[in-house]
Amino acid sequence: MQVDGYSLEAQKKRCEAQAEFNDIDVIRYFSDEGQSGKSIEGREEFKRMIEYIEAGEKVDYIIVFKLSRFGRNTRDILEVFEKIQDYGVDLICVEDNIDTSKMGKFIMTLLGAISEMERNNIVVQTMAGRKMKASKGLWNGGQPPYGYSLVQMKDEKGKMLKINEEAAEHVRMIYDLFLNQNKGLASTAKYMNDRGYRRKPYKNNKYELFTDSFVKQVLDNPVYMGKIAYERRKTEKIKGQRDKYHTVKQEEYSLYDGLHEAIISEEMWNSVHEKRQKTGVAFEKKYSLDHAHLLSTILKCPACGASMYGNVTRCKKKDGTGYYKDEFRYVCKHRKSVDGQLCTFSKQPAQDRVDMEVFDALIDAFNNDNFIEEMKDKMNTKVDTDKQEQEMKGLQDTQRQRIREIEMISKRRDALHHEDPMYDMKYDELLVVKEEIKKLDAKIRKEIKSTASYADAVKEISNIILHWRKITDQEKTDFSKVH
């Protein structure tokens, strides 16, 4: 990944030169190639570097090209900085001329905030650039949609879309089948697959068969009528979670005339869009939401090995007086009528029959004393109780030691004047030790909880299985979710 025009190799050389200038020996390299540095999550090499330090390896410095490569928000930068400081490790940022061995935490906080502001400013500028591209009818970046390829503009910076005729013919066929032959998403995909049509490999997708989700994407994309959409999807923060984002489809977005040639007419696209708005909605479920599809995803298709899911069939009576009784069945995930994928298993076994056969076998097993004892033995062997007791004793000893440390630090701190430089240092030590005690307490509680009786768990499961026919659908659902 380039940073301000510097390739990864150039960044590495600058870091090596900085190490040589400071008489620092480089012992290991860590590089998250292609990662944005937006947050620590997903940066495997970064995590590996922290684990390397935590393992007690002799490390004095981490050298990075820019502070923005160390972390992209103030909280992340400070959190990791404080962690490496606990191990006596300092940070050097080559391009920003930062050396934390020569500056305090306040400067790091300030620099972290500046780095985050810089990143936000870059995001704003990038979005403005994308909007400008869209308004000029240029492609906004990323892989081209199915049916198009990218060509470089001669007079302007940027790329435009060019029709890939072989794939474009598939797009025209999809629109015709959906609009003029009144086929749905799944039946359109099935029609094309059954007649030997195969998708041309594009993007990173090598899958050849047509699926209902692919048909949906093609029908909903205005690019096929010669338009460039801007902000069809936005990255939005997940409420209640820090630094967690997700992509949200927007109901309203900007459309600009593209420089590329349309594959279908604007009139046809609008007609399809109108039909999609009428038919592309989730219907309200008429059956009981308490029904438990107990073996959904657990059962496997005997033909293709894919998971089988619960399905409900609800038929209206011909005389219009109501509905027949709901039929609950298990169906293969890859059955033809769902996503165009081929699976030869067309049967849909009734749920009540399959469920009872499975649970009759379980009841027979739980009525067998040997099975119960064997199950208890297997569950008990998962936990070495002697080892757990030793670990818990060690944790409790450490906790008592930390409490004594707090008392000693508090006494030393109380003896100091509040303006003494050591006063704040002792206060920081106090906070660190208190945090350690908090973590130890949580770990002890976890150990106590994990040593609960496994025999009780077996007894509880056995009791539910033996009384299976008497419990409600909701109780069955709750049981299947927990166990």
Coordinates of C-alpha atoms in Angstrom, one line a residue, residues 103-474:
M103 CA 8.5 13.1 24.5
G104 CA 5.6 12.5 26.9
K105 CA 2.1 11.0 26.8
F106 CA 0.5 14.4 26.3
I107 CA 2.4 14.9 23.0
M108 CA 1.3 11.4 21.8
T109 CA -2.3 12.3 22.6
L110 CA -2.1 15.5 20.7
L111 CA -0.4 13.8 17.7
G112 CA -2.9 11.0 17.7
A113 CA -5.8 13.5 17.5
I114 CA -4.0 15.3 14.6
S115 CA -3.5 12.1 12.8
E116 CA -7.2 11.2 13.1
M117 CA -8.2 14.7 11.9
E118 CA -5.8 14.2 8.9
R119 CA -7.4 10.9 8.0
N120 CA -11.0 12.4 8.3
N121 CA -9.9 15.2 6.0
I122 CA -8.5 12.7 3.5
V123 CA -11.9 10.8 3.5
V124 CA -13.8 14.1 2.8
Q125 CA -11.5 14.9 0.0
T126 CA -11.7 11.4 -1.5
M127 CA -15.5 11.5 -1.4
A128 CA -15.6 14.9 -3.1
G129 CA -13.3 13.5 -5.8
R130 CA -15.6 10.5 -6.3
K131 CA -18.7 12.8 -6.6
M132 CA -16.8 14.9 -9.2
K133 CA -16.0 11.8 -11.2
A134 CA -19.6 10.6 -11.1
S135 CA -20.9 14.0 -12.2
K136 CA -18.5 13.8 -15.3
G137 CA -20.0 10.3 -16.1
L138 CA -16.8 8.5 -15.2
W139 CA -16.5 5.2 -13.4
N140 CA -15.9 5.7 -9.7
G141 CA -13.4 3.0 -9.0
G142 CA -13.5 -0.6 -8.2
Q143 CA -14.3 -3.6 -10.4
P144 CA -16.7 -2.9 -13.3
P145 CA -20.2 -4.3 -13.2
Y146 CA -21.0 -7.5 -15.1
G147 CA -21.3 -6.8 -18.8
Y148 CA -18.6 -4.1 -18.9
S149 CA -14.9 -3.7 -18.8
L150 CA -12.7 -0.7 -18.0
V151 CA -10.8 1.4 -20.5
Q152 CA -8.5 4.4 -19.8
M153 CA -9.7 7.8 -20.9
K154 CA -7.4 9.5 -23.4
D155 CA -8.0 13.2 -22.6
E156 CA -9.0 13.0 -18.9
K157 CA -7.7 11.2 -15.8
G158 CA -9.9 8.3 -15.0
K159 CA -11.6 5.3 -16.6
M160 CA -14.9 4.7 -18.3
L161 CA -17.0 1.6 -18.9
K162 CA -16.9 -0.3 -22.2
I163 CA -19.5 -3.0 -23.2
N164 CA -18.3 -6.6 -23.1
E165 CA -20.7 -7.9 -25.7
E166 CA -20.7 -11.5 -24.7
A167 CA -21.6 -10.8 -21.0
A168 CA -23.9 -7.9 -22.1
E169 CA -26.1 -10.4 -23.9
H170 CA -26.7 -12.1 -20.6
V171 CA -27.8 -8.8 -19.1
R172 CA -30.3 -8.1 -21.9
M173 CA -31.7 -11.7 -21.6
I174 CA -32.2 -11.2 -17.8
Y175 CA -34.1 -8.0 -18.3
D176 CA -36.2 -9.6 -21.1
L177 CA -37.1 -12.7 -19.0
F178 CA -38.0 -10.6 -15.9
L179 CA -40.0 -7.9 -17.7
N180 CA -41.5 -9.4 -20.9
Q181 CA -41.7 -13.1 -19.9
N182 CA -42.9 -12.4 -16.4
K183 CA -40.3 -14.6 -14.7
G184 CA -39.1 -14.1 -11.1
L185 CA -35.5 -13.9 -9.9
A186 CA -35.1 -17.6 -9.2
S187 CA -36.9 -18.7 -12.3
T188 CA -34.8 -16.4 -14.5
A189 CA -31.6 -17.9 -13.0
K190 CA -33.0 -21.4 -13.5
Y191 CA -34.0 -20.7 -17.1
M192 CA -30.5 -19.5 -18.1
N193 CA -28.7 -22.4 -16.2
D194 CA -31.0 -25.0 -17.7
R195 CA -30.2 -23.8 -21.3
G196 CA -26.5 -23.9 -20.7
Y197 CA -25.8 -20.2 -20.3
R198 CA -22.8 -19.5 -18.0
R199 CA -21.6 -16.3 -16.4
K200 CA -18.3 -15.0 -17.7
P201 CA -15.7 -14.8 -14.9
Y202 CA -15.5 -11.2 -13.5
K203 CA -14.3 -9.4 -10.4
N204 CA -12.9 -12.1 -8.1
N205 CA -15.8 -14.4 -8.8
K206 CA -15.2 -17.5 -10.8
Y207 CA -18.7 -19.0 -10.2
E208 CA -20.4 -19.7 -13.5
L209 CA -24.0 -20.4 -12.6
F210 CA -26.6 -17.7 -12.5
T211 CA -28.3 -17.2 -9.1
D212 CA -31.3 -15.2 -7.9
S213 CA -29.0 -12.8 -6.0
F214 CA -27.0 -12.1 -9.1
V215 CA -30.1 -11.5 -11.2
K216 CA -31.3 -9.1 -8.5
Q217 CA -28.0 -7.1 -8.6
V218 CA -28.3 -6.8 -12.4
L219 CA -31.9 -5.7 -12.4
D220 CA -31.3 -3.1 -9.6
N221 CA -28.2 -1.4 -11.1
P222 CA -28.9 1.8 -13.0
V223 CA -25.5 1.5 -14.8
Y224 CA -27.1 -0.7 -17.4
M225 CA -29.3 2.3 -18.7
G226 CA -26.2 4.5 -19.1
K227 CA -26.2 6.1 -15.6
I228 CA -23.5 6.5 -13.0
A229 CA -24.9 6.2 -9.4
Y230 CA -23.3 8.0 -6.5
E231 CA -23.8 6.9 -2.8
R232 CA -26.1 4.0 -3.6
R233 CA -24.5 2.5 -0.5
K234 CA -22.9 4.3 2.4
T235 CA -20.6 3.2 5.1
E236 CA -22.3 4.1 8.4
K237 CA -21.3 3.6 12.0
I238 CA -23.0 0.8 13.9
K239 CA -24.9 2.4 16.8
G240 CA -23.6 1.4 20.3
Q241 CA -20.2 0.0 19.0
R242 CA -16.9 1.9 18.8
D243 CA -15.1 1.9 15.4
K244 CA -17.6 -0.6 13.9
Y245 CA -19.1 0.2 10.5
H246 CA -21.3 -1.4 8.0
T247 CA -22.5 -0.8 4.5
V248 CA -26.1 0.4 4.2
K249 CA -28.1 0.5 1.0
Q250 CA -29.6 4.0 0.4
E251 CA -33.2 4.5 -0.8
E252 CA -32.2 7.8 -2.4
Y253 CA -29.0 8.5 -4.3
S254 CA -27.6 10.7 -7.0
L255 CA -27.7 9.7 -10.7
Y256 CA -25.6 11.2 -13.4
D257 CA -25.4 10.6 -17.2
G258 CA -22.5 8.2 -17.8
L259 CA -20.1 8.5 -20.7
H260 CA -20.5 4.7 -21.3
E261 CA -23.0 3.1 -23.7
A262 CA -26.2 1.7 -22.1
I263 CA -26.9 -2.0 -22.4
I264 CA -30.7 -1.6 -22.0
S265 CA -33.0 1.4 -22.6
E266 CA -33.9 3.8 -19.8
E267 CA -37.6 3.1 -20.4
M268 CA -37.0 -0.7 -19.9
W269 CA -34.9 -0.1 -16.7
N270 CA -37.7 2.1 -15.3
S271 CA -40.3 -0.5 -16.1
V272 CA -38.2 -3.2 -14.4
H273 CA -37.6 -0.9 -11.4
E274 CA -41.4 -0.3 -11.0
K275 CA -42.0 -4.0 -11.1
R276 CA -39.2 -4.7 -8.6
Q277 CA -40.8 -2.2 -6.2
K278 CA -44.1 -4.1 -6.3
T279 CA -42.7 -7.6 -6.2
G280 CA -39.3 -7.2 -4.4
V281 CA -40.7 -6.9 -0.9
A282 CA -40.7 -9.3 2.0
F283 CA -44.2 -10.7 2.6
E284 CA -45.6 -10.8 6.1
K285 CA -45.3 -14.3 7.6
K286 CA -48.8 -15.8 8.1
Y287 CA -47.7 -18.8 10.1
S288 CA -46.7 -19.0 13.8
L289 CA -43.3 -17.4 14.4
D290 CA -42.9 -19.7 17.4
H291 CA -42.5 -22.8 15.2
A292 CA -39.1 -24.4 15.7
H293 CA -37.2 -25.6 12.7
L294 CA -35.2 -27.8 15.0
L295 CA -32.8 -29.5 12.6
S296 CA -32.4 -26.6 10.2
T297 CA -28.7 -26.3 9.0
I298 CA -28.0 -29.5 11.0
L299 CA -29.4 -31.9 8.4
K300 CA -27.3 -32.3 5.3
C301 CA -28.5 -32.9 1.8
P302 CA -27.8 -36.5 0.7
A303 CA -27.0 -35.4 -2.8
C304 CA -24.7 -32.3 -2.6
G305 CA -23.9 -32.2 1.1
A306 CA -25.2 -28.7 1.6
S307 CA -27.2 -27.7 4.7
M308 CA -30.9 -28.2 4.7
Y309 CA -33.2 -25.4 5.9
G310 CA -36.7 -25.2 7.4
N311 CA -39.4 -24.2 4.9
V312 CA -43.2 -23.6 5.2
T313 CA -45.9 -24.1 2.6
R314 CA -49.2 -22.3 3.1
C315 CA -51.9 -22.9 0.4
K316 CA -55.1 -20.9 0.1
K317 CA -58.3 -22.8 -0.2
K318 CA -60.0 -22.6 -3.6
D319 CA -63.3 -21.5 -2.2
G320 CA -61.5 -18.5 -0.5
T321 CA -62.6 -19.5 3.0
G322 CA -59.1 -19.6 4.4
Y323 CA -55.9 -21.6 4.3
Y324 CA -55.0 -25.2 4.5
K325 CA -52.9 -26.4 7.4
D326 CA -49.3 -25.1 7.2
E327 CA -46.8 -27.7 6.0
F328 CA -43.3 -27.5 7.5
R329 CA -40.5 -29.3 5.5
Y330 CA -36.7 -29.4 5.2
V331 CA -35.3 -28.3 1.8
C332 CA -31.8 -28.3 0.4
K333 CA -30.0 -25.0 0.3
H334 CA -29.1 -25.6 -3.3
R335 CA -32.4 -26.7 -4.7
K336 CA -33.0 -25.3 -8.1
S337 CA -36.0 -23.1 -7.2
V338 CA -34.0 -21.0 -4.8
D339 CA -30.8 -19.7 -6.4
G340 CA -30.3 -21.5 -9.7
Q341 CA -27.6 -23.8 -8.3
L342 CA -27.9 -27.4 -9.4
C343 CA -28.8 -30.1 -6.9
T344 CA -30.5 -33.4 -7.9
F345 CA -32.2 -33.9 -4.5
S346 CA -35.8 -32.5 -5.0
K347 CA -37.5 -34.2 -2.1
Q348 CA -38.7 -32.1 0.8
P349 CA -39.1 -34.4 3.9
A350 CA -41.8 -33.4 6.4
Q351 CA -40.3 -31.8 9.6
D352 CA -42.5 -33.6 12.1
R353 CA -41.5 -37.0 10.7
V354 CA -37.8 -36.3 10.5
D355 CA -37.7 -34.6 13.9
M356 CA -39.5 -37.4 15.7
E357 CA -37.2 -40.1 14.1
V358 CA -34.2 -38.2 15.4
F359 CA -35.6 -37.6 18.8
D360 CA -36.9 -41.2 19.2
A361 CA -33.3 -42.3 18.7
L362 CA -32.2 -39.8 21.3
I363 CA -34.8 -41.0 23.7
D364 CA -33.7 -44.6 23.3
A365 CA -30.1 -43.4 24.0
F366 CA -31.0 -41.4 27.1
N367 CA -33.0 -44.4 28.5
N368 CA -29.8 -46.4 28.4
D369 CA -27.8 -46.1 31.6
N370 CA -24.5 -47.0 29.9
F371 CA -25.0 -44.1 27.4
I372 CA -25.6 -41.6 30.3
E373 CA -22.5 -42.7 32.2
E374 CA -20.4 -42.6 29.0
M375 CA -21.6 -39.1 28.3
K376 CA -20.8 -37.9 31.8
D377 CA -17.3 -39.4 31.5
K378 CA -16.7 -37.7 28.2
M379 CA -17.9 -34.4 29.5
N380 CA -15.9 -34.6 32.7
T381 CA -12.7 -35.4 30.9
K382 CA -12.9 -32.0 29.2
V383 CA -12.0 -30.3 32.5
D384 CA -8.9 -31.2 34.6
T385 CA -10.3 -30.1 38.0
D386 CA -6.9 -30.5 39.8
K387 CA -5.3 -28.2 37.2
Q388 CA -8.1 -25.7 37.6
E389 CA -7.8 -25.7 41.4
Q390 CA -4.1 -25.0 41.0
E391 CA -4.7 -22.2 38.5
M392 CA -7.3 -20.6 40.7
K393 CA -5.0 -20.8 43.8
G394 CA -2.3 -19.1 41.8
L395 CA -4.7 -16.4 40.6
Q396 CA -5.9 -15.8 44.2
D397 CA -2.3 -15.5 45.5
T398 CA -1.5 -13.0 42.7
Q399 CA -4.6 -11.1 43.6
R400 CA -3.6 -10.9 47.3
Q401 CA -0.1 -9.8 46.3
R402 CA -1.5 -7.0 44.1
I403 CA -3.7 -5.8 47.0
R404 CA -0.6 -5.5 49.2
E405 CA 1.1 -3.5 46.4
I406 CA -1.8 -1.1 46.3
E407 CA -1.5 -0.5 50.1
M408 CA 2.3 0.1 49.7
I409 CA 1.9 2.5 46.7
S410 CA -0.9 4.4 48.5
K411 CA 1.3 4.9 51.6
R412 CA 4.2 6.1 49.5
R413 CA 1.9 8.4 47.5
D414 CA 0.3 9.9 50.6
A415 CA 3.8 10.7 51.9
L416 CA 4.5 12.9 48.8
H417 CA 3.6 16.5 48.1
H418 CA 1.0 16.7 45.4
E419 CA 3.4 18.8 43.3
D420 CA 6.1 16.2 43.5
P421 CA 6.7 14.6 40.1
M422 CA 6.6 11.2 41.8
Y423 CA 3.1 11.9 43.0
D424 CA 1.5 11.4 39.5
M425 CA 3.8 8.4 38.8
K426 CA 2.6 6.6 41.9
Y427 CA -1.0 7.4 41.0
D428 CA -0.5 5.9 37.6
E429 CA 1.1 2.8 39.2
L430 CA -2.0 2.6 41.5
L431 CA -4.4 2.6 38.5
V432 CA -2.4 -0.1 36.7
V433 CA -2.4 -2.4 39.7
K434 CA -6.1 -1.8 40.3
E435 CA -6.8 -2.7 36.7
E436 CA -4.8 -5.9 37.1
I437 CA -6.8 -6.9 40.2
K438 CA -10.0 -6.2 38.2
K439 CA -8.8 -8.6 35.5
L440 CA -7.7 -11.2 38.0
D441 CA -11.1 -11.1 39.7
A442 CA -12.9 -11.6 36.4
K443 CA -10.6 -14.6 35.6
I444 CA -11.3 -16.2 39.0
R445 CA -15.0 -15.8 38.6
K446 CA -14.7 -17.4 35.1
E447 CA -12.7 -20.4 36.5
I448 CA -15.3 -20.9 39.3
K449 CA -18.2 -20.8 36.7
S450 CA -16.4 -23.3 34.4
T451 CA -16.0 -25.9 37.2
A452 CA -19.8 -26.2 37.5
S453 CA -21.1 -29.8 37.6
Y454 CA -21.2 -31.5 34.2
A455 CA -23.4 -34.2 35.7
D456 CA -26.2 -31.5 36.2
A457 CA -25.9 -30.5 32.6
V458 CA -26.3 -34.1 31.4
K459 CA -29.3 -34.5 33.7
E460 CA -30.9 -31.3 32.3
I461 CA -30.5 -32.4 28.7
S462 CA -31.7 -35.9 29.5
N463 CA -34.8 -34.5 31.2
I464 CA -35.7 -32.3 28.2
I465 CA -35.2 -35.1 25.6
L466 CA -37.3 -37.6 27.6
H467 CA -40.2 -35.1 27.9
W468 CA -39.8 -33.8 24.3
R469 CA -43.4 -34.5 23.2
K470 CA -44.8 -32.5 26.1
I471 CA -42.9 -29.2 25.7
T472 CA -44.1 -26.3 23.5
D473 CA -42.7 -25.1 20.2
Q474 CA -41.2 -22.0 21.9

